[in-house]
Structure formats: C-alpha cells, structure tokens
Coordinates of C-alpha atoms and ligand atoms in Angstrom, one line a residue:
Chain A
M1 CA 0.0 0.0 0.0
H2 CA 1.2 3.4 -1.0
N3 CA 0.3 6.3 1.3
V4 CA -0.3 9.9 0.2
D5 CA -1.9 12.9 1.8
L6 CA -3.9 13.9 -1.3
A7 CA -4.7 11.8 -4.4
V8 CA -6.0 13.8 -7.4
I9 CA -7.8 11.7 -10.0
G10 CA -7.5 13.2 -13.5
G11 CA -4.7 15.4 -14.8
G12 CA -6.8 17.8 -16.8
P13 CA -7.0 21.5 -16.0
A14 CA -9.2 20.7 -13.0
G15 CA -6.8 18.2 -11.4
L16 CA -3.7 20.3 -12.1
A17 CA -5.2 23.5 -10.6
A18 CA -6.5 21.6 -7.5
A19 CA -3.1 19.9 -6.9
L20 CA -1.4 23.3 -7.2
A21 CA -3.8 25.0 -4.8
A22 CA -3.4 22.1 -2.2
R23 CA 0.4 22.4 -2.5
R24 CA 0.3 26.1 -2.0
N25 CA -1.9 25.5 1.1
G26 CA 0.8 23.3 2.6
V27 CA 0.2 19.7 1.4
D28 CA 3.5 17.9 0.6
N29 CA 2.6 14.4 -0.3
I30 CA 0.3 14.7 -3.4
L31 CA -0.2 12.3 -6.3
I32 CA -1.9 13.1 -9.6
I33 CA -3.2 10.0 -11.4
E34 CA -3.9 10.3 -15.2
R35 CA -5.0 7.6 -17.6
D36 CA -3.7 9.3 -20.8
K37 CA -0.1 9.4 -21.8
E38 CA 0.4 13.0 -20.8
L39 CA -1.2 15.6 -18.5
G40 CA -3.5 18.4 -19.8
G41 CA -6.8 16.5 -20.3
I42 CA -9.1 17.4 -23.2
L43 CA -7.4 20.8 -23.7
Q44 CA -4.6 19.1 -25.6
Q45 CA -7.0 18.5 -28.5
C46 CA -8.7 22.0 -28.3
I47 CA -6.1 23.7 -30.5
H48 CA -8.3 26.8 -31.2
N49 CA -7.8 29.9 -29.1
G50 CA -10.1 31.6 -26.7
F51 CA -8.8 30.1 -23.4
G52 CA -7.5 32.0 -20.5
L53 CA -9.1 35.4 -21.2
H54 CA -10.5 35.5 -17.6
Y55 CA -7.7 33.8 -15.8
F56 CA -4.5 35.0 -17.6
G57 CA -6.0 38.1 -19.3
E58 CA -4.8 36.9 -22.7
E59 CA -6.2 34.6 -25.4
L60 CA -4.4 31.2 -25.4
T61 CA -5.0 28.0 -27.3
G62 CA -6.0 24.9 -25.2
P63 CA -2.5 23.3 -25.3
E64 CA -0.9 26.6 -24.2
Y65 CA -3.3 26.9 -21.3
A66 CA -2.5 23.3 -20.3
E67 CA 1.2 23.8 -20.7
R68 CA 1.2 26.7 -18.2
F69 CA -0.3 24.5 -15.6
I70 CA 1.9 21.5 -16.4
E71 CA 4.9 23.7 -16.0
M72 CA 3.7 24.9 -12.6
V73 CA 3.1 21.3 -11.5
R74 CA 6.7 20.5 -12.5
E75 CA 8.1 23.5 -10.8
E76 CA 6.3 22.5 -7.6
N77 CA 7.6 19.0 -8.0
I78 CA 4.2 17.5 -7.6
P79 CA 4.4 13.8 -8.5
Y80 CA 2.1 12.3 -11.1
K81 CA 1.6 9.0 -12.8
T82 CA 0.4 9.0 -16.4
N83 CA -0.9 5.9 -18.3
T84 CA -2.5 5.0 -15.1
M85 CA -6.2 4.4 -14.7
V86 CA -8.2 4.6 -11.5
L87 CA -10.6 1.6 -11.3
D88 CA -12.2 2.0 -7.9
I89 CA -12.4 4.3 -4.8
Q90 CA -13.6 3.2 -1.4
A91 CA -15.2 5.5 1.2
D92 CA -12.1 5.1 3.4
R93 CA -10.2 6.7 0.5
T94 CA -8.4 3.6 -0.7
I95 CA -7.8 3.9 -4.4
T96 CA -7.2 1.0 -6.8
A97 CA -5.4 1.9 -10.1
V98 CA -3.6 0.0 -12.8
N99 CA -0.8 0.6 -15.2
S100 CA 1.3 -1.6 -17.4
R101 CA 4.6 -1.0 -15.5
E102 CA 3.5 -1.5 -11.9
G103 CA 0.3 -3.6 -12.4
L104 CA -2.4 -3.1 -9.8
L105 CA -1.8 -0.3 -7.3
K106 CA -3.4 0.3 -4.0
I107 CA -3.2 3.9 -2.7
R108 CA -4.4 5.1 0.6
A109 CA -5.1 8.9 0.7
Q110 CA -6.2 11.2 3.5
A111 CA -8.2 13.2 0.9
V112 CA -9.2 12.6 -2.7
I113 CA -10.1 15.1 -5.4
L114 CA -12.2 13.8 -8.3
A115 CA -11.3 15.6 -11.5
M116 CA -12.2 13.1 -14.2
G117 CA -13.9 15.5 -16.6
C118 CA -16.8 14.6 -18.8
R119 CA -17.5 12.5 -21.9
E120 CA -19.6 13.0 -24.9
R121 CA -23.1 11.7 -25.5
T122 CA -23.1 9.3 -28.3
R123 CA -25.7 8.4 -30.9
G124 CA -27.0 5.7 -28.5
A125 CA -27.9 8.4 -26.1
I126 CA -30.1 10.2 -28.6
N127 CA -31.6 7.4 -30.8
I128 CA -31.5 8.3 -34.5
P129 CA -33.2 5.5 -36.5
G130 CA -31.7 4.1 -39.7
D131 CA -28.6 2.2 -40.8
R132 CA -25.4 2.0 -38.8
P133 CA -22.6 2.7 -41.4
A134 CA -19.1 4.0 -40.7
G135 CA -18.7 7.7 -40.8
I136 CA -20.5 8.7 -37.6
F137 CA -18.4 10.3 -34.9
T138 CA -18.8 12.4 -31.9
A139 CA -17.4 15.9 -32.5
G140 CA -14.8 15.5 -29.8
C141 CA -13.6 12.2 -31.2
A142 CA -13.2 13.8 -34.6
Q143 CA -11.4 16.7 -32.9
R144 CA -8.9 14.3 -31.5
F145 CA -8.5 12.5 -34.9
V146 CA -7.9 15.7 -36.8
N147 CA -5.9 17.8 -34.3
M148 CA -3.7 15.1 -32.7
E149 CA -3.5 12.2 -35.2
G150 CA -3.8 14.1 -38.4
Y151 CA -6.7 12.1 -40.0
L152 CA -9.7 13.7 -41.7
P153 CA -13.0 11.9 -40.9
G154 CA -14.4 12.3 -44.5
K155 CA -15.0 14.7 -47.4
K156 CA -18.6 16.0 -46.9
A157 CA -19.9 16.5 -43.4
V158 CA -23.2 17.3 -41.6
I159 CA -22.9 18.3 -37.9
L160 CA -25.8 17.6 -35.5
G161 CA -25.8 19.9 -32.5
S162 CA -24.6 23.5 -32.3
G163 CA -22.7 23.4 -29.1
D164 CA -19.3 25.0 -29.1
I165 CA -17.4 21.8 -30.0
G166 CA -19.6 21.2 -33.0
L167 CA -19.1 24.8 -34.2
I168 CA -15.4 24.7 -33.6
M169 CA -15.2 21.5 -35.6
A170 CA -17.2 23.0 -38.5
R171 CA -14.5 25.6 -38.9
R172 CA -11.6 23.2 -38.4
L173 CA -12.9 20.8 -41.0
T174 CA -13.6 23.6 -43.5
L175 CA -10.0 24.9 -43.1
E176 CA -8.8 21.4 -43.8
G177 CA -10.8 21.2 -47.0
V178 CA -13.8 19.2 -45.9
E179 CA -17.2 20.5 -47.2
V180 CA -19.3 21.2 -44.1
K181 CA -22.9 21.2 -45.5
M182 CA -24.8 22.4 -42.5
V183 CA -25.1 22.4 -38.7
C184 CA -28.5 21.2 -37.5
E185 CA -29.8 22.2 -34.1
L186 CA -32.9 20.7 -32.5
M187 CA -33.6 23.7 -30.3
P188 CA -34.8 27.1 -31.6
Y189 CA -31.5 28.6 -30.3
S190 CA -27.8 27.6 -30.5
G191 CA -26.1 26.2 -27.4
G192 CA -22.8 27.8 -28.5
L193 CA -21.2 31.2 -28.0
T194 CA -22.3 33.9 -30.5
R195 CA -18.6 34.5 -31.3
N196 CA -18.3 30.9 -32.4
I197 CA -21.5 31.1 -34.6
V198 CA -20.0 34.1 -36.3
Q199 CA -16.4 33.0 -36.7
C200 CA -17.0 29.3 -37.3
L201 CA -20.2 29.3 -39.4
E202 CA -21.0 32.7 -40.8
D203 CA -17.4 33.3 -41.9
F204 CA -17.6 30.3 -44.1
N205 CA -21.2 30.5 -45.1
I206 CA -22.1 27.3 -43.4
P207 CA -25.9 27.2 -42.8
L208 CA -27.2 26.8 -39.2
K209 CA -30.5 25.1 -39.3
L210 CA -32.3 25.8 -36.0
S211 CA -35.3 23.6 -35.0
H212 CA -34.0 20.9 -37.3
T213 CA -32.8 17.4 -36.6
V214 CA -31.5 14.3 -38.3
V215 CA -34.3 11.7 -38.7
N216 CA -32.7 9.1 -40.8
I217 CA -29.2 7.7 -41.6
H218 CA -28.5 6.1 -45.0
G219 CA -25.6 3.9 -46.3
K220 CA -24.4 0.4 -45.9
D221 CA -20.7 0.3 -45.1
R222 CA -20.1 4.0 -45.3
L223 CA -22.5 6.8 -44.6
E224 CA -24.0 8.1 -47.9
G225 CA -26.4 10.7 -46.6
V226 CA -28.8 11.8 -43.9
T227 CA -32.5 12.9 -43.9
I228 CA -33.1 16.0 -41.9
A229 CA -36.4 17.5 -40.9
A230 CA -37.8 20.6 -39.2
V231 CA -39.3 20.1 -35.7
D232 CA -42.3 21.7 -34.0
E233 CA -42.5 23.3 -30.6
N234 CA -42.6 19.9 -29.0
L235 CA -39.4 19.0 -30.8
Q236 CA -41.2 16.4 -32.9
P237 CA -40.3 16.2 -36.7
I238 CA -42.8 17.9 -38.9
E239 CA -44.1 15.5 -41.6
G240 CA -43.4 16.7 -45.1
S241 CA -40.3 18.8 -44.1
E242 CA -37.9 16.0 -44.8
E243 CA -34.9 16.8 -46.9
Y244 CA -32.1 14.4 -48.1
V245 CA -28.5 15.6 -47.6
E246 CA -25.6 13.8 -49.2
C247 CA -22.6 13.4 -46.9
D248 CA -20.1 10.7 -45.8
T249 CA -19.6 12.1 -42.3
L250 CA -22.0 12.9 -39.5
L251 CA -20.6 14.6 -36.4
L252 CA -22.6 14.5 -33.2
S253 CA -22.2 17.4 -30.9
V254 CA -25.1 16.6 -28.7
G255 CA -23.8 17.3 -25.2
L256 CA -21.4 16.2 -22.5
I257 CA -22.1 14.2 -19.4
P258 CA -19.8 14.2 -16.3
E259 CA -17.8 11.0 -16.0
N260 CA -19.0 9.6 -12.7
E261 CA -18.7 5.8 -12.6
L262 CA -16.1 6.2 -9.8
S263 CA -18.3 8.6 -7.9
R264 CA -21.2 6.3 -8.1
G265 CA -19.1 3.3 -7.0
V266 CA -18.2 5.0 -3.7
G267 CA -21.7 6.1 -3.1
I268 CA -21.4 9.9 -3.6
A269 CA -24.8 11.6 -4.0
L270 CA -25.3 12.9 -7.6
D271 CA -27.4 15.7 -8.8
P272 CA -29.8 14.3 -11.4
V273 CA -29.8 17.6 -13.4
T274 CA -26.0 18.1 -13.6
S275 CA -25.2 14.3 -13.5
G276 CA -22.3 15.3 -11.2
P277 CA -21.7 15.1 -7.5
V278 CA -23.7 17.2 -5.1
V279 CA -21.1 19.6 -3.6
D280 CA -21.0 22.4 -1.0
E281 CA -19.2 25.7 -1.4
T282 CA -15.9 24.1 -0.6
M283 CA -16.4 21.5 -3.4
A284 CA -16.8 18.7 -0.8
T285 CA -19.0 15.8 -1.9
S286 CA -21.4 13.9 0.3
V287 CA -18.6 11.4 1.2
E288 CA -16.2 12.9 3.8
G289 CA -12.7 13.7 2.5
I290 CA -13.7 13.4 -1.1
Y291 CA -13.8 16.7 -3.2
A292 CA -14.7 17.2 -6.8
C293 CA -14.1 19.9 -9.4
G294 CA -14.2 20.8 -13.1
N295 CA -16.4 19.0 -15.7
V296 CA -16.9 16.0 -13.4
V297 CA -19.2 18.3 -11.3
H298 CA -21.0 20.2 -14.1
V299 CA -20.1 20.9 -17.7
H300 CA -18.3 24.2 -18.0
D301 CA -18.0 26.2 -21.2
L302 CA -14.9 28.1 -20.1
V303 CA -11.8 26.4 -18.7
D304 CA -11.0 29.6 -16.7
Y305 CA -13.9 28.8 -14.4
V306 CA -12.8 25.2 -14.1
T307 CA -9.5 26.5 -12.8
R308 CA -11.1 28.8 -10.2
E309 CA -13.5 26.1 -9.0
S310 CA -10.6 23.6 -8.8
E311 CA -8.5 26.0 -6.7
T312 CA -11.3 26.1 -4.2
A313 CA -11.4 22.3 -4.1
G314 CA -7.6 22.0 -3.7
Y315 CA -7.5 24.7 -1.0
H316 CA -10.3 23.0 1.1
A317 CA -9.0 19.5 0.7
A318 CA -5.7 20.9 2.1
E319 CA -7.6 22.4 5.1
F320 CA -9.3 19.0 5.6
I321 CA -5.9 17.2 5.7
K322 CA -4.4 19.8 8.0
N323 CA -7.3 19.7 10.4
N324 CA -6.6 16.0 10.7
N325 CA -9.5 14.9 8.7
G326 CA -11.9 16.9 10.9
A327 CA -14.9 17.8 8.8
S328 CA -16.1 21.3 9.5
G329 CA -19.2 19.9 11.1
S330 CA -21.1 23.0 10.2
E331 CA -24.8 22.8 9.4
V332 CA -25.6 22.6 5.7
H333 CA -28.5 24.1 3.8
R334 CA -29.9 23.6 0.3
T335 CA -29.7 25.9 -2.7
I336 CA -32.8 25.8 -4.8
P337 CA -33.2 26.5 -8.5
G338 CA -36.2 28.8 -8.8
K339 CA -38.1 30.1 -11.8
G340 CA -36.0 30.0 -15.0
V341 CA -33.0 28.3 -13.4
R342 CA -32.0 24.8 -14.5
Y343 CA -29.4 24.0 -11.9
I344 CA -27.1 25.5 -9.3
V345 CA -23.6 24.6 -8.1
P346 CA -23.0 24.4 -5.1
Q347 CA -26.2 22.4 -4.2
R348 CA -25.3 22.8 -0.5
I349 CA -24.0 25.6 1.6
S350 CA -22.7 25.6 5.2
N351 CA -23.1 28.3 7.9
N352 CA -19.4 29.1 7.3
S353 CA -20.2 30.2 3.8
L354 CA -22.3 33.0 5.2
L355 CA -19.3 34.6 6.8
K356 CA -16.9 34.3 3.9
G357 CA -19.2 34.6 0.9
F358 CA -19.2 32.3 -2.0
K359 CA -19.8 31.9 -5.7
I360 CA -22.9 30.5 -7.2
F361 CA -22.7 29.0 -10.7
F362 CA -25.9 28.4 -12.6
R363 CA -27.5 27.9 -15.9
S364 CA -30.9 29.2 -17.2
D365 CA -33.5 26.9 -18.8
K366 CA -33.8 29.1 -21.9
V367 CA -32.8 32.5 -23.4
Y368 CA -33.9 35.6 -21.4
V369 CA -33.3 39.2 -22.4
N370 CA -33.3 42.0 -19.8
A371 CA -33.9 39.6 -16.8
R372 CA -33.1 40.1 -13.2
I373 CA -31.3 37.4 -11.1
A374 CA -32.7 37.3 -7.6
V375 CA -31.3 35.5 -4.5
R376 CA -33.8 34.9 -1.8
C377 CA -34.3 33.0 1.5
G378 CA -38.0 32.5 1.9
R379 CA -39.6 35.9 1.1
Q380 CA -36.4 37.8 2.0
V381 CA -34.6 39.1 -1.1
L382 CA -30.9 39.2 -0.3
H383 CA -29.5 40.3 -3.6
S384 CA -30.6 41.0 -7.2
V385 CA -28.7 42.0 -10.3
K386 CA -29.8 42.8 -13.9
R387 CA -28.5 41.0 -16.9
Q388 CA -29.0 42.1 -20.5
K389 CA -29.0 38.5 -21.6
I390 CA -29.0 35.1 -20.0
S391 CA -28.7 32.0 -22.1
P392 CA -28.3 28.3 -21.3
G393 CA -25.1 28.2 -23.4
E394 CA -23.3 30.7 -21.1
M395 CA -22.9 29.8 -17.4
E396 CA -23.8 32.6 -15.0
I397 CA -21.8 33.4 -12.0
L398 CA -23.0 35.3 -9.0
D399 CA -20.5 36.4 -6.4
L400 CA -22.3 36.5 -3.1
K401 CA -20.4 38.7 -0.6
P402 CA -20.7 38.5 3.2
S403 CA -22.5 41.9 2.9
H404 CA -25.3 40.2 0.9
L405 CA -25.6 37.5 3.5
E406 CA -25.3 39.3 6.8
N407 CA -29.0 39.7 7.3
I408 CA -29.9 36.1 6.7
E409 CA -31.6 34.2 9.5
V410 CA -30.0 30.8 9.9
S411 CA -33.3 29.3 11.0
S412 CA -35.0 30.6 7.9
L413 CA -32.2 29.3 5.7
A414 CA -32.5 25.9 7.3
E415 CA -36.2 25.9 6.6
N416 CA -36.4 27.6 3.2
G417 CA -32.9 27.1 1.7
L418 CA -31.4 29.7 -0.7
T419 CA -33.4 30.2 -3.9
I420 CA -31.9 31.6 -7.1
E421 CA -34.5 32.7 -9.6
L422 CA -35.0 34.9 -12.7
E423 CA -37.5 37.8 -12.9
Y424 CA -38.5 38.7 -16.4
Chain B
M1 CA -25.8 50.3 -52.7
E2 CA -25.1 47.1 -50.9
E3 CA -26.8 45.7 -47.8
R4 CA -24.9 43.5 -45.3
K5 CA -26.1 41.7 -42.1
L6 CA -23.6 41.0 -39.4
T7 CA -23.8 39.7 -35.8
C8 CA -21.8 41.9 -33.4
I9 CA -19.6 39.7 -31.2
V10 CA -18.2 42.4 -29.0
C11 CA -20.5 41.5 -26.1
P12 CA -22.9 38.7 -25.3
M13 CA -25.9 40.6 -26.6
G14 CA -25.1 39.6 -30.1
C15 CA -26.9 42.5 -31.8
Q16 CA -27.9 41.9 -35.5
L17 CA -26.4 44.8 -37.4
N18 CA -27.9 46.0 -40.7
I19 CA -25.3 47.8 -42.7
S20 CA -25.6 49.8 -45.9
L21 CA -22.5 50.2 -48.0
E22 CA -21.8 52.6 -50.8
D23 CA -18.6 52.0 -52.9
G24 CA -17.3 49.8 -50.1
K25 CA -17.9 52.5 -47.5
I26 CA -20.4 52.3 -44.7
S27 CA -23.2 54.8 -45.2
S28 CA -25.5 53.6 -42.4
I29 CA -25.7 51.1 -39.5
S30 CA -28.7 50.0 -37.5
G31 CA -29.5 47.4 -34.9
N32 CA -26.5 48.1 -32.7
R33 CA -27.3 48.9 -29.1
C34 CA -24.1 50.8 -28.6
N35 CA -21.2 52.4 -30.3
R36 CA -18.8 49.5 -30.0
G37 CA -21.1 47.7 -32.5
S38 CA -20.4 50.4 -35.1
V39 CA -16.7 50.2 -34.6
Y40 CA -16.9 46.4 -35.1
A41 CA -19.0 46.9 -38.2
H42 CA -16.4 49.2 -39.7
E43 CA -13.6 46.8 -39.1
E44 CA -15.5 43.8 -40.4
C45 CA -16.5 45.7 -43.6
T46 CA -13.1 47.2 -44.4
A47 CA -10.4 44.8 -43.2
P48 CA -11.7 41.7 -41.5
K49 CA -9.0 39.6 -39.7
R50 CA -8.9 36.3 -37.9
M51 CA -6.5 34.4 -35.8
L52 CA -5.5 31.1 -37.4
T53 CA -4.9 27.9 -35.5
T54 CA -4.0 24.6 -37.1
T55 CA -1.3 21.9 -36.9
V56 CA 2.1 21.1 -38.4
R57 CA 3.5 17.6 -39.0
V58 CA 6.3 16.7 -36.6
I59 CA 9.0 14.1 -37.4
D60 CA 10.2 11.9 -34.5
G61 CA 8.0 13.7 -32.0
F62 CA 6.1 12.5 -28.9
H63 CA 3.0 13.4 -31.0
P64 CA 2.9 13.3 -34.9
F65 CA 1.5 16.9 -35.0
V66 CA 2.1 20.2 -33.2
P67 CA -0.6 22.7 -32.7
V68 CA 0.3 26.2 -34.2
K69 CA -1.2 29.6 -34.1
S70 CA -0.7 32.9 -35.9
D71 CA 1.0 35.5 -33.6
K72 CA -1.4 38.2 -34.9
P73 CA -4.8 38.1 -36.7
I74 CA -4.5 37.4 -40.5
P75 CA -6.5 39.1 -43.2
K76 CA -9.5 36.8 -43.8
E77 CA -8.9 36.4 -47.5
Y78 CA -5.5 34.9 -46.8
L79 CA -6.7 32.1 -44.5
F80 CA -6.9 29.3 -47.1
K81 CA -3.6 30.3 -48.8
C82 CA -1.9 30.2 -45.4
M83 CA -3.5 26.8 -44.7
N84 CA -2.0 25.3 -47.9
L85 CA 1.4 26.5 -47.0
I86 CA 1.3 25.3 -43.4
R87 CA 0.0 21.9 -44.5
A88 CA 3.1 21.5 -46.8
I89 CA 5.7 21.8 -44.1
K90 CA 7.3 19.4 -41.6
V91 CA 9.4 20.1 -38.5
K92 CA 11.7 17.9 -36.6
A93 CA 11.2 17.3 -32.8
P94 CA 11.9 18.7 -30.3
V95 CA 9.6 21.7 -30.8
K96 CA 9.3 24.4 -28.1
S97 CA 6.2 26.4 -27.4
G98 CA 6.6 29.8 -29.0
D99 CA 9.1 28.6 -31.7
I100 CA 8.4 30.4 -34.9
L101 CA 7.9 27.8 -37.6
I102 CA 7.0 30.1 -40.5
Q103 CA 8.1 33.7 -40.7
D104 CA 6.0 36.4 -42.5
I105 CA 3.5 33.9 -43.9
C106 CA 2.3 34.8 -47.5
G107 CA 3.8 38.3 -47.0
T108 CA 1.2 39.2 -44.3
G109 CA 3.8 40.1 -41.7
V110 CA 2.3 37.4 -39.5
N111 CA 4.4 34.6 -38.0
I112 CA 3.2 31.0 -37.4
M113 CA 4.4 29.7 -34.0
A114 CA 4.2 26.5 -32.1
A115 CA 1.5 26.5 -29.4
R116 CA 3.0 23.7 -27.3
T117 CA 6.2 21.8 -26.6
I118 CA 6.6 18.5 -28.4
P119 CA 9.6 16.5 -27.0
R120 CA 11.3 13.8 -29.0
A121 CA 9.6 10.4 -29.1
E122 CA 10.7 8.2 -26.2
K123 CA 13.1 5.6 -27.5
Q124 CA 11.5 2.1 -27.8
E125 CA 12.4 0.2 -24.7
V126 CA 14.5 -3.0 -25.4
S127 CA 13.2 -5.8 -23.3
Ligands
FAD501 C1 -14.4 17.2 -26.7 C2 -14.4 18.4 -25.9 C3 -14.0 19.6 -26.4 C4 -14.0 20.8 -25.6 N1 -13.7 22.0 -26.1 C5 -13.7 23.1 -25.3 C6 -13.3 24.3 -25.8 O1 -13.1 24.5 -27.0 N2 -13.2 25.4 -25.0 C7 -13.5 25.3 -23.6 O2 -13.4 26.3 -22.9 N3 -13.8 24.1 -23.1 C8 -14.0 23.0 -23.9 N4 -14.4 21.8 -23.4 C9 -14.7 21.8 -22.0 C10 -13.4 21.4 -21.4 O3 -13.4 20.0 -21.2 C11 -13.2 22.1 -20.0 O4 -13.1 23.4 -20.1 C12 -12.0 21.5 -19.3 O5 -11.1 20.8 -20.1 C13 -12.4 20.6 -18.2 O6 -11.3 20.2 -17.4 P1 -11.4 19.0 -16.5 O7 -10.0 18.9 -15.9 O8 -12.6 19.0 -15.6 O9 -11.6 17.8 -17.5 P2 -10.7 17.1 -18.7 O10 -9.9 18.1 -19.4 O11 -11.6 16.2 -19.4 O12 -9.7 16.2 -17.8 C14 -10.1 15.0 -17.1 C15 -8.9 14.1 -17.1 O13 -9.2 13.0 -16.2 C16 -8.7 11.8 -16.8 N5 -9.4 10.7 -16.3 C17 -10.8 10.4 -16.4 N6 -11.1 9.3 -15.7 C18 -9.9 8.8 -15.2 C19 -9.6 7.6 -14.4 N7 -10.5 6.7 -14.1 N8 -8.3 7.4 -14.0 C20 -7.4 8.3 -14.4 N9 -7.6 9.4 -15.1 C21 -8.9 9.7 -15.5 C22 -8.9 12.0 -18.3 O14 -8.0 11.2 -19.1 C23 -8.6 13.5 -18.5 O15 -7.2 13.8 -18.7 C24 -14.4 20.7 -24.2 C25 -14.7 19.4 -23.7 C26 -14.7 18.3 -24.5 C27 -15.2 16.9 -23.9
SF4_502 S1 -23.7 46.5 -30.5 FE1 -23.0 46.9 -28.4 S2 -24.6 45.9 -27.2 FE2 -24.8 45.1 -29.3 S3 -23.5 43.2 -29.3 FE3 -22.3 44.9 -30.0 S4 -21.2 45.6 -28.2 FE4 -23.0 44.4 -27.5

C-alpha cells in the first residue's frame, strides 16, 4: 500500500489547478493520477484559441493553457503518474489503479479530489433511426483525430448539434478542405457562444438550421447521406419537411455528461440535473474527505472557471488534511433552482459560507433578455442583479459577498434554503 | 448600394447589425445597441482579420503533430492560402512552445508559431 496525503484523479486543468492549490496551502505528499499518456486533459486537442481570457488576461489555445499548468506542477515537483487508470475508490479513500509498468496499485489517501472531466453523449444516447454505417463520430472524437493524429473523418460533413465543440469542428474541417454542408440544431437557439457562430459558421457561409434534426441515416458500409427535418414546438419532426442531404460524415455534438462511474461506486450523492456530485461551497462531496471539481461536477464552457473552482477544491482538501480529517461539522443548507434556473452549483452551503461569501454557478433553462437574477431566502430578497441576456449556453456566475448574506436568519435558511430565480 | 447583415460579437448581446455600403464605404448602420457595434462593423466591412490555429506535422515527436497559431490576426482572405502553406511543411522534434515555424507567412507580416512543446519520441524500450 502506497500512502499519500492527497490523491487527485485526472490530470486535466481541474486536477492540475486543484493539486497546485493544495500544495500552496501546505500539502506535501500529493499524487496526480492520469490515464492518458500525458497531462493536460481534453485541452490538448482543443487547438483553437479563446482560453485564459479571464484567468490570464490573454487569449491562449487549449494546449498553451494546459502547458502553463503542467509547467507549474513540474516547478512545484508534484508527483504524477500517467498511463494509469483509477478503477475504484472506497469510502475510506483507498484507491485501486492500474498501469502496465506496476500492475495493480493500492493507494491510501487522506483526501481525494475527483477531476475526471466529462465524456460526450453518443448516438445511442439520442436514438437516431436508420442504418449504422461507418462515418458517424462524436465531435470530440473527430477533434482528436484531426488535431492530434492528423486524419480527416471524411469529405462532406453534416454536424448535428450547435454546441461549441460542433461549431469549432465546423471551422476546423472547413479549413482542412472538408465541405461542411450544415449544422442542424434541435432547439430554436444555439447552445454555442455567439462568437463561435459568427467566426466558425457565418465566416464560411455554413448554414445553421435551427429547429432541425437528423431523422434518418443512409448507407451500408459507409455513410452516404442523412435525412433532416424541421421540428415543431414539442421538438417532434414535422411531416413533409424532410430533406435528403448527401454526406459521408456525421458529427454528433449533442452534449457532454460528467464522468461519474467512480463517484457512483463510492456512493457519492449525484445531482440528477448536472449528473455530477452534489457539492458544497468548498467543493466537498457527500462522502467525507472526497472533493470534486471541473467538468466532473458540471459541464463548463470556459476552462477559466474550471481552474477557479478547482483551486477552491484544492484549498479546502488541504484544510481537511491539516485539520486531521476533521470535517467542518457546520450545518448545511440547500440551494434551490427557482423560476428560469435549471441547476445551481453548489447544491449545498454551510453556515461558514455566510461569513466568507461564495460563488454561485448556474444555468438558465432558456434565453432571457433583460432579466433580473434574484437571490432569496423564503420571502427575504438578499441580492438582485440585472443582466442584458442570460442563455443556457453561457454559465452565469454570482459572487455573493458577506454583505449580501449578513441579514440572513440561519433558522429561515434551514427551513427555506437559498433560492436563485429569474425575474423577467 | 449594398446591404450587409452582421452579428456583433463584442459583447454577449449579439446584436444583429444592418449595414448599408456605398462604394465599399459604410453609409449607415442600424441594430447596434451601442457604439462598439459600429466600430466592429467598420472593421468587419473594411479589413476583417482572424486568428488562425491549425497543426504542423512533426518528425520523431512524442506526437505526430504540433498545434500552431498565428501570432497576430491574419486578413481573412489569406486564411486558405496560409493553410496550404502550413500543410506542406514538416518540422523535426523537439519543438518548443513559442518557436516560430513560418516567418511572415504569405507576406502578411504574421508569423506562425508552435502552441505547445513536443519532445522527441521516447526511445523504444528494449526488453
Ligand atoms: C471534446 C471536448 C471539447 C471541448 N472543447 C472546449 C473548448 O473548446 N473550450 C473550452 O473552454 N472548453 C472546452 N471543453 C470543455 C473542457 O473540457 C473544459 O473546459 C476543461 O477541459 C475541463 O477540465 P477537466 O479537468 O474538468 O476535464 P478534462 O480536461 O476532461 O480532464 C479530465 C482528465 O481525467 C482523466 N481521467 C478520467 N477518468 C480517469 C480515471 N478513471 N483514471 C485516471 N484518469 C482519468 C482524463 O484522461 C482527463 O485527462 C471541451 C470538452 C470536450 C469533452
Ligand atoms: S452593438 Fe453593443 S450591445 Fe450590441 S452586441 Fe455589439 S457591443 Fe454588445
């Protein structure tokens, strides 16, 4: 058995930032465990720029953002194992991992940080009828092919889903000479950033078909075409609107889901909306000594916020270790998504949070223009701010300061929880 | 007279701008909620530029490709020309982040630089 103070599972931006924050808060014996052959996580395949504007104040590409953190981890001499996959975690924080050099490893940690990121939804998760020929990829898988291995997935592509990864891939494939015929989006709005719609689609005259979906797939060995159709308000295909589009490649960009097999195994409470662990403002999960951060908790659109959130997790995991595994023992309360709010992270807050203040991350259920975000406890409104636009594609952050929280009654908070809602 | 529609990307509002052009010059703009929208429209209609990110083949590297980026935005009409040039070159590992791989690409005054470090491939272990 190998003993460490802190084990970090996943060497993406979340794991790296968490490990660095824990080291800076006095933890010596840290181990980062990464299943890939290098650190950096999914950023290594995101070669476009637009990362780091909030954290570093400059626009970096994904690999540049990753390299800055990998360098810091090396400077701090934080040990890591690559090509090593964690198979299991127990509630007493014993970890089982495997690699080809050492075989099966048992690691006992005082605290664990989960930073396994997310994976993409596949066609199985969305059920398109029709044949099952080659030529259908998730957008992220195609991104890895093109950017890291240098293969093009095909010559003529249709992209289903207008999230940022799909949009970015539309531009990337176009630059590499692939004809991107269209991007179809089931919803009446795009899930991607406006900037990406302009610079990835409009720049290259790629049509964005809102309220459209793929209803059939054609081809025996290789994809030959897809049938698309418009959908009504209930997202059901409208009969008679079908159109055949010839293509040899279909990219699915239909969403990401946090990677939580390990969390489920150890019995961590998961939020059914985010599919990630329920956490408090310190990023502690429901199992003592186990923290979580990054895309494993909820899907982020900006890595900068992943970094900030992970620093919080690293800092508090260090506090837990230094206090000799003493949990804070403070009472916890619920945060409640009110009108217009789909989910909130953290789902729990402690009494301590009222003194220090904390950040609320949330997503709306649809697009709102000129709405007000209100924070209330029962009928008492604690804070409210106006936003010109709130959309599900852009995560909202609310910084609650101790001054917003000083008039709160703990008994009322225990009874009513803290509600975030939109007024429009 | 020519009409153009643009989406302003300066802030998340994403205003739809309607622009009238006369002899390539903007004669009127509507739809912008603030002045930054009109500054953006002028730039987009006269000299649109974009950052370019892509990859370059690496010989004997830890990975077969290195991500690269332009050190400044490139005039939009040069993007595909630059891509053809970048696709044709190869570099030998090791590559360091920030290394300039192509200088003054297509006479644009813009350099193409490596956006990460690629060490040499590890030697095959002899068992
Ligand atoms: C395909 C794709 C493209 C994206 N593109 C963008 C983008 O363009 N811009 C943007 O801002 N964000 C993008 N994102 C979001 C991006 O993932 C996050 O901003 C950020 O990378 C999340 O960091 P993370 O550390 O939480 O997760 P990741 O970067 O995914 O890192 C998780 C790490 O954990 C490792 N891991 C998982 N399970 C185990 C295990 N059992 N044992 C050991 N190691 C394990 C993985 O190998 C991985 O390295 C993209 C996400 C995906 C999936
Ligand atoms: S015109 Fe002004 S308000 Fe509208 S998107 Fe541009 S910067 Fe934002």
